[in-house]
Amino acid sequence: MPTMLEVTDLGHRYAAKDGVYTAIDGLSFTVGSGELVCIVGPSGCGKSTLLRSVSGLLRPTTGQVRLHGNLVSGVPADLAVVFQDYSRSLFPWLSVQRNVEFPLRRALGRAERRERARQALEQVGLTGAAGKYPWQLSGGMQQRVAIARALAYRPALLLMDEPFASVDAQTRFELEDLLLRVRREQDTTVLLVTHDIDESVYLGDRVLVLSKSPARVVADLTVDLPAERDQITTRESERFVAMRAEVARLLHSPPAEVAAPARERAGAVVGE
Amino acid sequence: MRRAVRGLLGLAGLLALGEVVGRSGLAPEGYLPPTSVVLTRLVELLGDQSFVLDVVATVLAWAIALGIAVAVAVPLGLLLGSVPVLRHGTRAVVEFLRPIPSVALIPLAIVVFGMGPDTKIFLAVYAAVWPILFNTIYAMDEVDPLLVDTARSFGLNRGQVLARVVLPNAAPFVATGIRLSASIALILVVSVELLAGAGAGIGKFILEASSGSGRMDLVFAGTLVAGVLGYLVNAGFEGLQRKLFAWSATTGEVPQ
Amino acid sequence: MTARTTRFLQQWLVFAGLVAVWELATRAARAPFFPPPSQIARAMYQQWLSGPASRLFLTDDVFDHVFPSIGRMLGGWAGATVVGVALGVLLGRSAVAMDFVGPLLAFGRAIPPPTLVPVFLVLFSLGTPMQLATIVFGTVWPIVLNTVDGVRAVDKVKVDTARAFRIQGPQWLFGVVLPSALPKIFAGLRVSLSLALILMVISELVGTTNGIGYQMIYAQRQFELPAMWSGIVLLGVLGYVFNTLLLAVERRALAWQPVGNHAQATGG
């Protein structure tokens, strides 16, 4: 599996009122092509800062991000982001269809744009809502629109910042399965940030556990669950339960030396 | 700090531009006096008793007009805001009266009140009533019903709910209305003085300066004074509002 | 009958009742300054609506005075809109520029526009150019200030979203910034439209030989009170009509807003 994303020694510091605030510090990890990697960390640990740095929205203070081996400075062309706050990330003055088409306007002609948007909306099950305005849809449906917009853009790497944190539990399950399905269909590489332990294990091929702020990578766990997952059977399986307990333990009492989180070591912990 | 410096630099830039344009001869002699001339006149005027009296006359008329507008519009707004039947019934009347531009009433006010200060005060009141009235009515709608229910569940009666819950909640909006009206009233007073000719006032001063000799330097100096007054009125009310309603999450702005 | 029509009838019944009371009161009082509404209505009809059928019954007065007034008002307002929105977008995108000119804008807004009429009178020729200058100067401030506010307040997540999809240039300006600012811009446009009507009258009281304001001051000097009153009523009607039209345009342009926000927008 070729490496798509390579994050090396990433750090970000803000000038705060009382001196310098370090949001993230010395973060290193990679994401392979076609992988779905979940980053889980305690709230306020700098997850969003990390994602913004990876996406090129924020210039990191130290370290570097490479996508396909190219240094990221500014937002790369083949990257899309789904934000947590769908109600603010969709453009309220555009219909659902036009929201999905909006980022494609530069590159594609009218007919092609339409077709792409139609396909993407079909993928997320919103074919009937194309003419509606975002406020006419429920929260879960709005987030589907945001996902469709990202899919229609056909990014090599899809970044998701707590994408399901603002919808109710039932909808969240639906959207999680939707994500697993479309990512298989489209073979997209996904980096997803969440604070929900269960979600990270349920969705991920790998789970990166972060420490409290300043965030560092505490562990890099491979999720050895079958690729085909199910909200009921997967979640009650022994492997899933053991895995989420492991992640919870790492989150609450991270191992002392976190400076060099080795994959092998984390694997040894999980691998019994 | 840096913002204040930049603001002053911006002001200096405008003054310098005024100086350059004034001296460039773009406009005929005396039409656009350079900044230095205007500022000199301004300083002279501030020491001139009759001009100071003009300023006092304007400010006095403004204060009286604003006082009357508040005394009329706040109670009326509270009444219309709390009795829906009255409010809907009078809506067409209000919608008809409001768009009549106050200046359209200048000819009428002159024949009714003559040239005295009554005219400008009447017109300023007419113009200043609306923002206060609308903000007050709006404020009564904005009171969270949950807050009223909470108060009633603690055993407050209607009067107490009004005094302790509804009015404090309405206050920031009313204050914003008063601030808007204060600016409008000042503009109206000066305008009416200028258009209708009054006994005394900044507007009258500008009118006299412009007619006959066409002393644009005096016109600009008078305009500057009027502008500074307006600026101070707005800034003063804003400061007061920030101080009084620091507890309030709302800015008191009413979506128009 | 729906609650809405009931309310509508209720409103206009009250209105008609008040007009009737006014009619009776003015007839009884015989106050010279306050002619009865029926007399005002007759004066309005004669002045403006007794023309030939071929011109939709409009009189010469309408063509010589009312239309020029409306033209100047709308022309000045349109000019102020173009200048105000352009300036507002430029200033709103740059915090530094706003630091420099912000205080000047606040000061400019505080200047009573008629005080500069004497200056405009000597700078521009008497009549339309001077009037346009007065209207533009007086109405541009609310548009600039509201546009700056709207442009500055573009939601952070939308900024991030647009950047993440590499949206730049015209698409950024016309697709993201202006639509975001549009509700605010409309609020400014509404304020300045009513100002434009006021300034139109003011400029006609001073320096022209035609227009609604000129006719009113002329009627006052001739002591033709009904004619003066018909000017007042006409201006009220114009104010109402233009505000209603702008609201209709606004509702169209902002149709994407949730229903609740519309009620608020019309409430003010």
PDB file of C-alpha atoms in Angstrom, chain A residues 30 38 49 60 96 110 123 127 139 144 172 201 209 224 226 231 236 238 247:
ATOM      1  CA  THR A  30       1.175   8.305   7.722  1.00  0.00           C
ATOM      2  CA  CYS A  38      -9.569   7.675  12.522  1.00  0.00           C
ATOM      3  CA  THR A  49      -5.848  22.267  14.539  1.00  0.00           C
ATOM      4  CA  PRO A  60       1.999  24.664  10.901  1.00  0.00           C
ATOM      5  CA  VAL A  96     -28.702  21.406  -2.556  1.00  0.00           C
ATOM      6  CA  ARG A 110     -22.396  22.780 -16.934  1.00  0.00           C
ATOM      7  CA  GLN A 123     -24.883   8.001  -3.566  1.00  0.00           C
ATOM      8  CA  THR A 127     -31.900  12.453  -5.208  1.00  0.00           C
ATOM      9  CA  GLY A 139     -29.420  18.031  10.207  1.00  0.00           C
ATOM     10  CA  ARG A 144     -25.293  14.162   3.620  1.00  0.00           C
ATOM     11  CA  ARG A 172     -25.133   9.019  13.242  1.00  0.00           C
ATOM     12  CA  VAL A 201     -13.094   1.730  16.114  1.00  0.00           C
ATOM     13  CA  VAL A 209      -4.977   7.912  19.711  1.00  0.00           C
ATOM     14  CA  ASP A 224      -8.430  -6.088  12.878  1.00  0.00           C
ATOM     15  CA  PRO A 226     -13.671  -7.658   9.174  1.00  0.00           C
ATOM     16  CA  GLN A 231     -23.916  -1.544  13.618  1.00  0.00           C
ATOM     17  CA  GLU A 236     -21.221  -6.624  20.134  1.00  0.00           C
ATOM     18  CA  GLU A 238     -15.514  -9.480  21.312  1.00  0.00           C
ATOM     19  CA  VAL A 247      -8.564   2.904  23.103  1.00  0.00           C
TER      20      VAL A 247
END
